[in-house]
Coordinates of C-alpha atoms in Angstrom, one line a residue:
Chain Z
X1 CA 34.7 -24.3 -13.9
X2 CA 35.9 -27.7 -12.1
X3 CA 35.8 -25.7 -8.9
X4 CA 32.2 -24.9 -9.6
X5 CA 31.3 -28.7 -10.3
X6 CA 32.9 -29.4 -7.0
X7 CA 30.8 -26.7 -5.4
X8 CA 27.7 -28.1 -7.0
X9 CA 28.7 -31.4 -5.8
X10 CA 29.3 -30.1 -2.1
X11 CA 26.0 -28.0 -2.0
X12 CA 23.4 -29.0 -4.4
X13 CA 21.6 -31.0 -1.8
X14 CA 22.8 -29.0 1.3
X15 CA 19.2 -27.9 2.1
X16 CA 18.1 -31.5 2.8
X17 CA 21.4 -32.3 4.6
X18 CA 23.5 -34.2 2.1
X19 CA 26.8 -32.9 1.1
X20 CA 29.1 -30.4 2.9
X21 CA 28.2 -29.5 6.3
X22 CA 29.6 -26.1 6.8
X23 CA 28.1 -23.1 4.7
X24 CA 30.8 -21.1 2.8
X25 CA 31.9 -18.5 5.2
X26 CA 34.0 -15.9 3.2
X27 CA 35.0 -15.2 -0.5
X28 CA 31.6 -16.3 -1.5
X29 CA 31.7 -17.1 -5.2
X30 CA 28.8 -16.7 -7.7
X31 CA 28.9 -20.4 -8.2
X32 CA 28.4 -21.0 -4.4
X33 CA 25.5 -18.5 -4.2
X34 CA 23.6 -19.9 -7.2
X35 CA 24.0 -23.5 -6.1
X36 CA 23.1 -22.9 -2.5
X37 CA 20.0 -20.8 -3.4
X38 CA 19.0 -23.3 -5.9
X39 CA 19.4 -26.0 -3.3
X40 CA 16.9 -24.1 -1.1
X41 CA 14.4 -24.1 -3.8
X42 CA 14.1 -27.9 -3.0
X43 CA 12.1 -26.9 0.1
X44 CA 10.1 -24.2 -1.7
X45 CA 9.0 -26.8 -4.3
X46 CA 8.3 -29.6 -1.5
X47 CA 6.0 -27.1 0.4
X48 CA 4.4 -25.7 -2.7
X49 CA 3.6 -29.2 -4.3
X50 CA 2.6 -30.9 -1.2
X51 CA 0.4 -28.1 0.2
X52 CA -1.3 -27.5 -3.3
X53 CA -1.8 -31.4 -3.7
X54 CA -3.4 -32.0 -0.3
X55 CA -5.2 -28.6 -0.2
X56 CA -7.1 -29.3 -3.4
X57 CA -8.9 -32.2 -1.9
X58 CA -9.8 -30.0 1.2
X59 CA -10.6 -27.0 -0.9
X60 CA -13.2 -28.9 -3.0
X61 CA -14.9 -30.3 0.2
X62 CA -14.9 -26.6 1.6
X63 CA -16.5 -25.3 -1.4
X64 CA -19.2 -27.9 -1.6
X65 CA -19.8 -27.3 2.3
X66 CA -20.1 -23.6 2.0
X67 CA -22.5 -24.1 -0.9
X68 CA -24.5 -26.5 1.2
X69 CA -27.9 -25.7 2.6
X70 CA -27.2 -27.4 5.8
X71 CA -25.8 -24.8 8.4
X72 CA -24.1 -27.6 10.0
X73 CA -21.8 -28.0 6.9
X74 CA -22.1 -24.3 5.8
X75 CA -21.1 -22.6 9.0
X76 CA -17.9 -24.5 9.8
X77 CA -16.7 -23.9 6.2
X78 CA -17.5 -20.3 6.2
X79 CA -15.6 -19.8 9.4
X80 CA -12.5 -21.9 8.3
X81 CA -12.3 -19.9 5.2
X82 CA -12.8 -16.6 6.9
X83 CA -10.2 -17.3 9.4
X84 CA -7.5 -18.4 7.1
X85 CA -8.2 -15.7 4.4
X86 CA -8.8 -12.8 7.0
X87 CA -5.5 -13.1 9.0
X88 CA -1.9 -12.9 7.7
X89 CA -0.1 -16.1 6.9
X90 CA 2.9 -14.7 8.7
X91 CA 1.0 -14.5 11.9
X92 CA -0.7 -18.1 11.2
X93 CA 2.8 -19.5 11.0
X94 CA 3.8 -18.0 14.3
X95 CA 0.8 -19.1 16.0
X96 CA 0.9 -22.6 14.8
X97 CA 4.5 -22.8 15.9
X98 CA 3.9 -21.8 19.3
X99 CA 0.8 -23.9 19.5
X100 CA 2.9 -27.1 18.4
X101 CA 5.4 -25.9 20.8
X102 CA 2.9 -26.0 23.8
X103 CA 1.3 -29.4 22.7
X104 CA 4.8 -30.9 22.5
X105 CA 4.9 -30.5 26.2
X106 CA 1.7 -32.4 26.6
X107 CA 2.3 -35.2 24.3
X108 CA 5.5 -36.4 22.5
X109 CA 3.2 -37.2 19.7
X110 CA 3.4 -33.5 18.6
X111 CA 7.4 -33.7 18.3
X112 CA 7.5 -33.6 14.5
X113 CA 5.0 -30.7 14.3
X114 CA 7.5 -28.2 15.6
X115 CA 9.7 -29.0 12.5
X116 CA 9.1 -27.0 9.3
X117 CA 8.6 -30.1 7.4
X118 CA 5.4 -31.0 9.0
X119 CA 4.3 -27.8 10.9
X120 CA 4.6 -25.4 8.2
X121 CA 3.3 -27.7 5.8
X122 CA 0.0 -28.2 7.9
X123 CA -0.3 -24.3 8.0
X124 CA 0.2 -23.9 4.3
X125 CA -2.3 -26.8 3.5
X126 CA -5.0 -25.2 5.4
X127 CA -4.2 -21.7 4.2
X128 CA -4.3 -22.7 0.5
X129 CA -7.4 -25.0 1.1
X130 CA -9.1 -21.7 2.4
X131 CA -8.1 -19.6 -0.5
X132 CA -8.8 -22.4 -3.3
X133 CA -12.1 -23.2 -1.3
X134 CA -13.3 -19.7 -1.9
X135 CA -12.2 -19.8 -5.5
X136 CA -14.0 -23.0 -6.0
X137 CA -17.2 -21.8 -4.2
X138 CA -17.2 -18.9 -6.7
X139 CA -17.0 -21.2 -9.6
X140 CA -19.6 -23.4 -8.1
X141 CA -22.0 -20.7 -7.9
X142 CA -21.5 -19.7 -11.4
X143 CA -22.1 -23.1 -13.1
X144 CA -24.7 -22.7 -15.8
X145 CA -28.2 -23.8 -14.7
X146 CA -28.6 -25.6 -17.9
X147 CA -25.8 -27.9 -17.2
X148 CA -27.4 -29.2 -14.0
X149 CA -30.7 -29.4 -15.7
X150 CA -29.3 -31.3 -18.4
X151 CA -27.7 -33.6 -15.8
X152 CA -31.1 -34.0 -14.2
X153 CA -32.7 -34.6 -17.6
X154 CA -30.2 -37.6 -18.0
X155 CA -31.5 -39.0 -14.8
X156 CA -28.2 -38.2 -13.0
X157 CA -28.3 -37.5 -9.3
X158 CA -26.0 -37.2 -6.2
X159 CA -22.5 -38.6 -6.4
X160 CA -22.8 -39.2 -10.3
X161 CA -24.1 -35.6 -11.1
X162 CA -21.4 -34.3 -8.9
X163 CA -18.6 -36.4 -10.3
X164 CA -19.4 -36.1 -14.0
X165 CA -21.0 -32.5 -14.2
X166 CA -20.5 -30.2 -11.5
X167 CA -17.1 -31.0 -10.4
X168 CA -15.6 -30.9 -13.8
X169 CA -17.3 -27.7 -14.8
X170 CA -16.4 -26.1 -11.4
X171 CA -12.8 -26.9 -12.1
X172 CA -12.9 -25.6 -15.6
X173 CA -14.2 -22.2 -14.3
X174 CA -12.2 -21.8 -11.4
X175 CA -9.0 -22.9 -13.1
X176 CA -7.5 -19.5 -14.3
X177 CA -7.9 -18.0 -10.6
X178 CA -6.6 -21.4 -9.2
X179 CA -3.6 -21.0 -11.2
X180 CA -2.8 -17.6 -9.5
X181 CA -3.5 -19.1 -6.3
X182 CA -0.6 -21.7 -7.0
X183 CA 1.6 -19.1 -8.0
X184 CA 1.2 -17.1 -4.8
X185 CA 1.3 -20.2 -2.6
X186 CA 4.6 -21.1 -4.0
X187 CA 5.7 -17.5 -3.5
X188 CA 4.3 -17.6 0.3
X189 CA 6.5 -20.7 0.8
X190 CA 9.4 -18.4 1.5
X191 CA 7.9 -17.2 4.6
X192 CA 8.4 -20.6 6.4
X193 CA 11.8 -20.0 7.7
X194 CA 11.4 -16.4 8.6
X195 CA 8.2 -17.3 10.8
X196 CA 9.4 -19.1 14.1
X197 CA 9.9 -22.6 12.4
X198 CA 13.8 -23.3 12.8
X199 CA 16.0 -24.2 10.0
X200 CA 17.6 -27.1 11.8
X201 CA 21.2 -27.4 10.7
X202 CA 20.8 -24.5 8.5
X203 CA 18.7 -26.4 6.0
X204 CA 16.7 -23.7 4.8
X205 CA 14.8 -22.7 1.7
X206 CA 15.8 -20.4 -1.0
X207 CA 15.2 -17.3 0.6
X208 CA 16.8 -18.3 3.8
X209 CA 20.3 -18.8 1.8
X210 CA 19.7 -15.8 -0.1
X211 CA 19.3 -13.5 3.0
X212 CA 22.3 -15.5 4.6
X213 CA 24.5 -14.4 1.8
X214 CA 23.1 -10.7 1.8
X215 CA 23.9 -10.5 5.5
X216 CA 27.3 -12.0 5.1
X217 CA 28.5 -10.0 2.1
X218 CA 26.3 -6.9 2.7
X219 CA 25.4 -6.9 -1.0
X220 CA 22.0 -7.6 -1.7
X221 CA 22.5 -7.0 -5.4
X222 CA 23.8 -10.6 -6.0
X223 CA 21.6 -13.0 -4.0
X224 CA 18.2 -11.6 -4.4
X225 CA 18.5 -11.3 -8.4
X226 CA 19.6 -15.0 -8.3
X227 CA 16.4 -15.9 -6.1
X228 CA 14.4 -13.8 -8.4
X229 CA 15.5 -15.7 -11.5
X230 CA 14.8 -19.1 -9.8
X231 CA 11.3 -17.9 -8.8
X232 CA 10.5 -16.6 -12.3
X233 CA 11.5 -19.7 -13.8
X234 CA 9.3 -21.9 -11.6
X235 CA 6.6 -19.5 -11.9
X236 CA 6.8 -20.1 -15.7
X237 CA 6.9 -23.7 -15.1
X238 CA 3.6 -23.5 -12.8
X239 CA 1.8 -21.4 -15.6
X240 CA 3.0 -23.9 -18.2
X241 CA 1.7 -27.0 -16.3
X242 CA -1.5 -25.2 -15.3
X243 CA -2.1 -24.2 -18.9
X244 CA -1.9 -27.8 -20.2
X245 CA -4.5 -28.8 -17.4
X246 CA -6.7 -25.9 -18.4
X247 CA -6.6 -26.9 -22.1
X248 CA -7.8 -30.5 -21.0
X249 CA -10.4 -29.1 -18.8
X250 CA -11.7 -27.0 -21.8
X251 CA -11.0 -29.6 -24.5
X252 CA -14.9 -30.3 -25.2
X253 CA -15.5 -26.5 -25.9
X254 CA -15.4 -24.6 -29.2
X255 CA -12.1 -22.6 -29.0
X256 CA -13.7 -19.0 -28.7
X257 CA -15.5 -20.0 -25.5
X258 CA -12.5 -21.3 -23.7
X259 CA -11.3 -19.5 -20.8
X260 CA -7.7 -18.3 -21.0
X261 CA -5.5 -17.9 -18.0
X262 CA -5.2 -14.4 -17.5
X263 CA -2.7 -13.6 -14.5
X264 CA -4.0 -11.4 -11.9
X265 CA -2.4 -10.0 -8.7
X266 CA -3.3 -11.4 -5.3
X267 CA 0.0 -11.1 -3.6
X268 CA 0.9 -11.7 0.0
X269 CA -1.4 -13.5 2.3
Chain B
X1 CA 0.2 1.4 37.0
X2 CA -2.3 1.0 39.7
X3 CA -1.6 1.7 43.3
X4 CA -2.0 -2.0 44.3
X5 CA 0.7 -3.1 41.7
X6 CA 3.5 -2.6 44.2
X7 CA 3.4 -6.3 45.2
X8 CA 2.1 -8.4 42.4
X9 CA 2.8 -11.7 44.2
X10 CA -0.3 -11.3 46.7
X11 CA -2.9 -10.2 44.0
X12 CA -5.7 -12.4 42.7
X13 CA -6.0 -13.3 39.1
X14 CA -8.1 -10.4 37.9
X15 CA -5.8 -7.7 39.6
X16 CA -2.6 -9.4 38.7
X17 CA -3.7 -9.4 34.9
X18 CA -4.8 -5.7 35.4
X19 CA -1.3 -4.9 36.7
X20 CA 0.3 -7.3 34.1
X21 CA -1.2 -5.8 31.2
X22 CA -0.2 -2.3 32.1
X23 CA 3.6 -2.5 32.6
X24 CA 5.9 -0.3 30.7
X25 CA 6.7 -3.0 28.1
X26 CA 3.2 -3.8 27.5
X27 CA 2.8 -0.2 26.9
X28 CA 5.5 -0.5 24.0
X29 CA 3.4 -3.4 22.7
X30 CA 0.3 -1.3 22.3
X31 CA 2.5 1.5 20.9
X32 CA 3.4 -0.9 18.3
X33 CA -0.1 -1.3 17.1
X34 CA -0.1 2.3 16.5
X35 CA 3.1 2.0 14.3
X36 CA 1.1 -0.6 12.3
X37 CA -1.7 2.0 11.8
X38 CA 0.8 4.7 11.0
X39 CA 2.3 2.6 8.4
X40 CA -0.9 1.7 6.9
X41 CA -1.9 5.5 6.8
X42 CA 1.3 6.6 5.2
X43 CA 1.9 3.9 2.7
X44 CA -1.7 3.6 1.3
X45 CA -1.8 7.1 -0.2
X46 CA 2.0 6.9 -1.1
X47 CA 1.5 3.6 -2.7
X48 CA -1.4 4.8 -4.6
X49 CA 0.5 7.6 -5.7
X50 CA 3.2 5.6 -7.0
X51 CA 0.7 3.3 -8.7
X52 CA -0.7 6.3 -10.4
X53 CA 2.7 7.3 -11.7
X54 CA 3.4 3.6 -12.7
X55 CA 0.1 3.2 -14.5
X56 CA 0.6 6.7 -16.5
X57 CA 4.1 5.3 -17.3
X58 CA 2.8 2.2 -18.6
X59 CA 0.3 4.2 -21.0
X60 CA 3.1 6.5 -22.0
X61 CA 3.7 7.2 -25.8
X62 CA 7.3 7.5 -25.1
X63 CA 8.5 4.1 -25.5
X64 CA 11.5 3.8 -22.8
X65 CA 9.0 5.4 -20.4
X66 CA 6.3 2.8 -21.2
X67 CA 8.8 -0.1 -20.8
X68 CA 9.8 1.3 -17.6
X69 CA 6.3 1.1 -16.4
X70 CA 5.4 -2.2 -17.9
X71 CA 8.6 -3.8 -16.4
X72 CA 7.9 -2.1 -12.8
X73 CA 4.5 -3.7 -12.7
X74 CA 5.6 -7.1 -14.4
X75 CA 8.5 -7.6 -12.3
X76 CA 6.8 -8.1 -9.0
X77 CA 4.6 -10.7 -10.6
X78 CA 7.2 -13.5 -10.8
X79 CA 9.0 -12.9 -7.4
X80 CA 7.9 -13.4 -3.9
X81 CA 7.3 -10.2 -2.3
X82 CA 8.9 -10.9 0.9
X83 CA 12.3 -11.0 -1.4
X84 CA 11.5 -7.4 -2.4
X85 CA 11.1 -6.4 1.2
X86 CA 14.4 -7.9 2.2
X87 CA 16.2 -6.6 -0.8
X88 CA 15.0 -3.0 -0.9
X89 CA 15.8 -2.3 3.0
X90 CA 19.4 -3.1 2.3
X91 CA 19.5 -1.7 -1.2
X92 CA 17.8 1.6 -0.4
X93 CA 20.0 2.0 2.8
X94 CA 23.0 1.6 0.6
X95 CA 21.9 3.9 -2.1
X96 CA 21.2 6.6 0.1
X97 CA 24.5 6.3 2.0
X98 CA 26.4 5.9 -1.5
X99 CA 24.8 9.3 -2.8
X100 CA 25.7 11.1 0.4
X101 CA 29.0 9.6 0.3
X102 CA 29.5 10.9 -3.1
X103 CA 28.5 14.4 -2.2
X104 CA 29.9 14.8 1.2
X105 CA 33.2 13.0 0.8
X106 CA 34.4 13.9 -2.8
X107 CA 38.2 13.2 -2.0
X108 CA 37.8 9.6 -0.6
X109 CA 39.9 7.2 -2.6
X110 CA 39.2 3.9 -1.1
X111 CA 36.6 1.5 -2.8
X112 CA 33.3 1.5 -1.3
X113 CA 32.9 -2.2 -1.5
X114 CA 35.8 -4.0 0.3
X115 CA 35.2 -7.6 0.2
X116 CA 32.2 -8.2 2.4
X117 CA 32.1 -4.6 3.7
X118 CA 30.3 -1.5 2.6
X119 CA 32.4 1.4 3.6
X120 CA 31.3 5.0 3.3
X121 CA 32.8 8.0 5.1
X122 CA 31.6 8.7 8.6
X123 CA 29.8 12.0 7.5
X124 CA 27.7 10.0 4.9
X125 CA 26.4 7.4 7.5
X126 CA 22.7 7.3 7.8
X127 CA 21.7 8.0 10.2
X128 CA 24.9 9.7 11.6
X129 CA 26.5 7.6 14.4
X130 CA 26.0 10.4 16.9
X131 CA 22.4 10.5 16.3
X132 CA 20.1 9.7 19.2
X133 CA 18.2 6.4 19.3
X134 CA 14.8 7.8 18.1
X135 CA 16.3 8.8 15.0
X136 CA 17.7 5.5 14.1
X137 CA 14.2 4.2 14.7
X138 CA 12.4 6.8 12.7
X139 CA 15.1 6.0 9.7
X140 CA 14.5 2.4 9.9
X141 CA 10.7 3.1 9.9
X142 CA 10.8 5.3 6.9
X143 CA 12.9 2.8 5.0
X144 CA 10.1 0.4 5.8
X145 CA 7.5 2.7 4.5
X146 CA 9.5 3.6 1.3
X147 CA 9.8 -0.4 0.7
X148 CA 6.3 -0.9 1.3
X149 CA 5.3 2.2 -1.1
X150 CA 7.4 0.6 -3.8
X151 CA 6.2 -2.8 -3.8
X152 CA 2.4 -1.9 -3.2
X153 CA 2.9 0.9 -5.9
X154 CA 3.5 -1.9 -8.2
X155 CA 0.3 -3.8 -7.4
X156 CA -1.5 -0.5 -7.3
X157 CA 0.0 0.5 -10.9
X158 CA -1.5 -2.9 -12.3
X159 CA -5.1 -2.4 -10.7
X160 CA -5.0 1.3 -12.0
X161 CA -3.8 0.4 -15.4
X162 CA -6.6 -2.2 -15.7
X163 CA -9.3 0.3 -14.6
X164 CA -8.0 3.1 -17.0
X165 CA -8.3 0.3 -19.9
X166 CA -11.9 -0.6 -18.5
X167 CA -13.1 2.8 -19.1
X168 CA -15.4 2.6 -22.2
X169 CA -13.8 3.7 -25.4
X170 CA -16.7 5.6 -26.6
X171 CA -16.3 8.0 -23.5
X172 CA -12.7 9.0 -24.9
X173 CA -13.7 9.2 -28.5
X174 CA -16.7 11.5 -27.4
X175 CA -14.1 13.6 -25.4
X176 CA -12.0 13.8 -28.7
X177 CA -15.0 14.6 -30.5
X178 CA -15.6 17.7 -28.5
X179 CA -12.1 18.8 -29.4
X180 CA -10.4 17.9 -26.1
X181 CA -6.6 17.5 -26.2
X182 CA -4.9 14.3 -25.2
X183 CA -4.2 15.8 -21.7
X184 CA -7.7 17.2 -21.1
X185 CA -9.3 13.6 -22.2
X186 CA -7.0 12.1 -19.4
X187 CA -7.7 14.1 -16.5
X188 CA -11.3 15.3 -17.1
X189 CA -12.7 12.0 -18.5
X190 CA -10.5 9.1 -18.0
X191 CA -9.5 9.6 -14.4
X192 CA -12.7 10.4 -12.9
X193 CA -14.3 7.3 -14.4
X194 CA -11.8 4.9 -13.8
X195 CA -12.1 4.7 -9.8
X196 CA -15.4 2.6 -10.1
X197 CA -13.6 0.0 -12.2
X198 CA -10.5 0.2 -10.2
X199 CA -12.1 0.0 -6.8
X200 CA -12.7 -3.8 -6.3
X201 CA -9.0 -4.2 -7.2
X202 CA -8.0 -1.5 -4.8
X203 CA -10.0 -2.7 -2.1
X204 CA -8.4 -6.1 -2.4
X205 CA -5.0 -4.3 -2.4
X206 CA -6.0 -2.7 1.0
X207 CA -6.7 -6.1 2.6
X208 CA -3.4 -7.5 1.2
X209 CA -1.7 -4.4 2.6
X210 CA -3.2 -5.1 6.0
X211 CA -2.0 -8.6 5.8
X212 CA 1.3 -7.6 4.8
X213 CA 2.0 -5.3 7.7
X214 CA 3.4 -8.0 10.0
X215 CA 6.3 -8.4 7.6
X216 CA 7.6 -5.1 9.3
X217 CA 9.1 -7.5 11.5
X218 CA 11.5 -8.7 8.9
X219 CA 12.4 -5.1 8.3
X220 CA 14.0 -4.8 11.6
X221 CA 11.2 -2.8 13.1
X222 CA 10.0 -3.3 16.7
X223 CA 6.5 -3.9 15.6
X224 CA 3.7 -6.0 17.1
X225 CA 5.3 -9.4 16.0
X226 CA 8.6 -8.4 17.7
X227 CA 7.0 -7.5 21.2
X228 CA 4.5 -10.5 21.0
X229 CA 7.8 -12.7 20.8
X230 CA 9.4 -10.8 23.5
X231 CA 6.4 -10.5 26.0
X232 CA 5.1 -14.0 25.4
X233 CA 8.4 -15.8 26.2
X234 CA 9.0 -17.4 29.4
X235 CA 9.9 -15.1 32.3
X236 CA 11.2 -16.1 35.6
X237 CA 10.8 -14.3 38.8
X238 CA 14.5 -13.1 38.9
X239 CA 14.0 -10.7 35.9
X240 CA 10.5 -9.6 36.5
X241 CA 7.7 -9.2 39.0
X242 CA 5.3 -10.9 36.8
X243 CA 6.6 -14.5 36.1
X244 CA 4.9 -16.6 33.5
X245 CA 5.4 -19.6 31.4
X246 CA 5.7 -19.5 27.3
X247 CA 2.7 -17.5 26.5
X248 CA 3.8 -16.6 22.9
X249 CA 0.8 -18.6 21.7
X250 CA -1.7 -16.4 23.5
X251 CA -0.1 -13.4 22.3
X252 CA 0.0 -14.6 18.6
X253 CA -3.8 -15.6 19.0
X254 CA -4.4 -12.2 20.0
X255 CA -2.7 -10.8 16.9
X256 CA -4.5 -13.2 14.8
X257 CA -7.9 -12.1 16.2
X258 CA -6.8 -8.3 15.9
X259 CA -6.2 -8.9 12.2
X260 CA -9.2 -10.9 11.7
X261 CA -11.2 -7.9 13.1
X262 CA -9.5 -5.4 11.2
X263 CA -10.0 -7.1 7.8
X264 CA -13.7 -7.8 8.8
X265 CA -14.3 -4.2 9.4
X266 CA -12.5 -2.9 6.2
X267 CA -14.5 -5.4 4.4
X268 CA -17.6 -4.0 5.6
X269 CA -16.6 -0.4 5.0
X270 CA -15.4 -1.0 1.6
X271 CA -18.6 -2.8 0.7
X272 CA -20.5 0.3 1.8
X273 CA -18.1 2.6 -0.3
X274 CA -18.7 0.3 -3.4
X275 CA -22.4 0.8 -2.8
X276 CA -22.1 4.4 -2.8
X277 CA -19.9 4.7 -5.8
X278 CA -21.9 2.4 -8.1
X279 CA -25.0 4.4 -7.3
X280 CA -26.1 5.8 -10.6
X281 CA -23.5 4.3 -12.8
X282 CA -23.9 2.6 -16.0
X283 CA -22.7 -0.8 -14.8
X284 CA -24.5 -3.9 -13.7
X285 CA -24.1 -3.1 -10.1
X286 CA -25.6 0.3 -10.6
X287 CA -28.6 -1.2 -12.7
X288 CA -29.4 -3.8 -9.9
X289 CA -29.4 -0.8 -7.4
X290 CA -31.8 1.0 -9.5
X291 CA -34.1 -2.2 -9.8
X292 CA -34.1 -2.7 -6.3
X293 CA -35.2 0.8 -5.5
X294 CA -37.9 0.9 -8.4

């Protein structure tokens, strides 16, 4: 037990470079595997939360632009969404990494972009913005006509109509699908360290450590179920958090009209 | 490939590229595209079959079978798919070797897991260590196909399960009223009608399957990602007649465009298929078509 506490002390923050420098090399204990894979989850949470938060704003802008009548706004948004939804995230990661690598030779401003914490985050940011943008766009088109007419009748227009009527209704309609998007974005963060972006000083994410253990022990039956356990826990946490927000977005509606979060599949990008 | 390619240093840009893009390694790169298409061609029907079995299991009356079906569908939801890919490739390999070991070497007395090693007798190795290179590659590819089929079978099972539930209840009740047995109702009424409800989900799944093919790289197959990295890397004139800088960015840009075109074409074809299938159906899509024609 005390041995395990020592392991936690050594490795719990290993993925961000705090604690023991060398990874365990042999005689891997269960405690070491659980601790290190859990430590890697820090990166998954970092990528997931940051990309989702920043992507949310770009997604709203994209949805509005795609729904706009002006082709100068609509066309770029359509193309952006098409490119990021039509190609595999895995290839996007590779392309972005090598693009940043080439830009690095041009200007040292691009140095941090070749590191996962920034470069991969940018790709995830664009990617989730495209997927959520499409979801928001769909919601934007299914806003009840009466809601907008009512807003007009109250004399609202432009920004105040968007801020107080269109945007909240769009979010409310899109929220169940957006919850799925959040879950699969979170799952997609595991691709980062398998796609060119180097895990500097072996500071990787949960899957990086899980596959490290699977390679070393040649036994996939321990590390991957541990990883699965962590991901199921975090997925439940996302569903819980988004469920609370969903409740708040629907609070003005009679209870039978509220949209429930039904989970659907939209795996792998 | 061309006769003028013997001395690339003297060629102009266009001719240089025509030689460069037809070297032997580039041919392997192009073959890798065929590998991707082959994977899709095999995986899609197999995964659909797995999905059908999974959906049938999830609807079964026999409770353990139903639990198995539901677990198979549900477990993929909470866990990243890539973790499944990495897991199944090793796990399947070990499972096959373990079974062969039990059959072929019954008098082996040492444990199979020795510390960090997985040891089976030589005769149980898959493929045999004496096998030629192409057998190793085919075996690796088959493992990848089975892995893809298992993972995508779960997704397909979910879609088909939903499709089966969407068939109007009245249809099944009518079948029962005609005296059809459970089995007859399933095969003659439910299965033919479920496709139109399942097709949007299945076409989404096909897109997802296309976008999952680069993950072959992680399963140790020499696929397009592997070759793009190999060919794009900096080459000096010591090792090749075609020296160039780091072109990996351009190779991946090419892959990006390839996938964009592929998904776009699929989208158009599936849209046409959906139009065909909704024709004359008692759904809102079918009704809209009828109105437009009238």
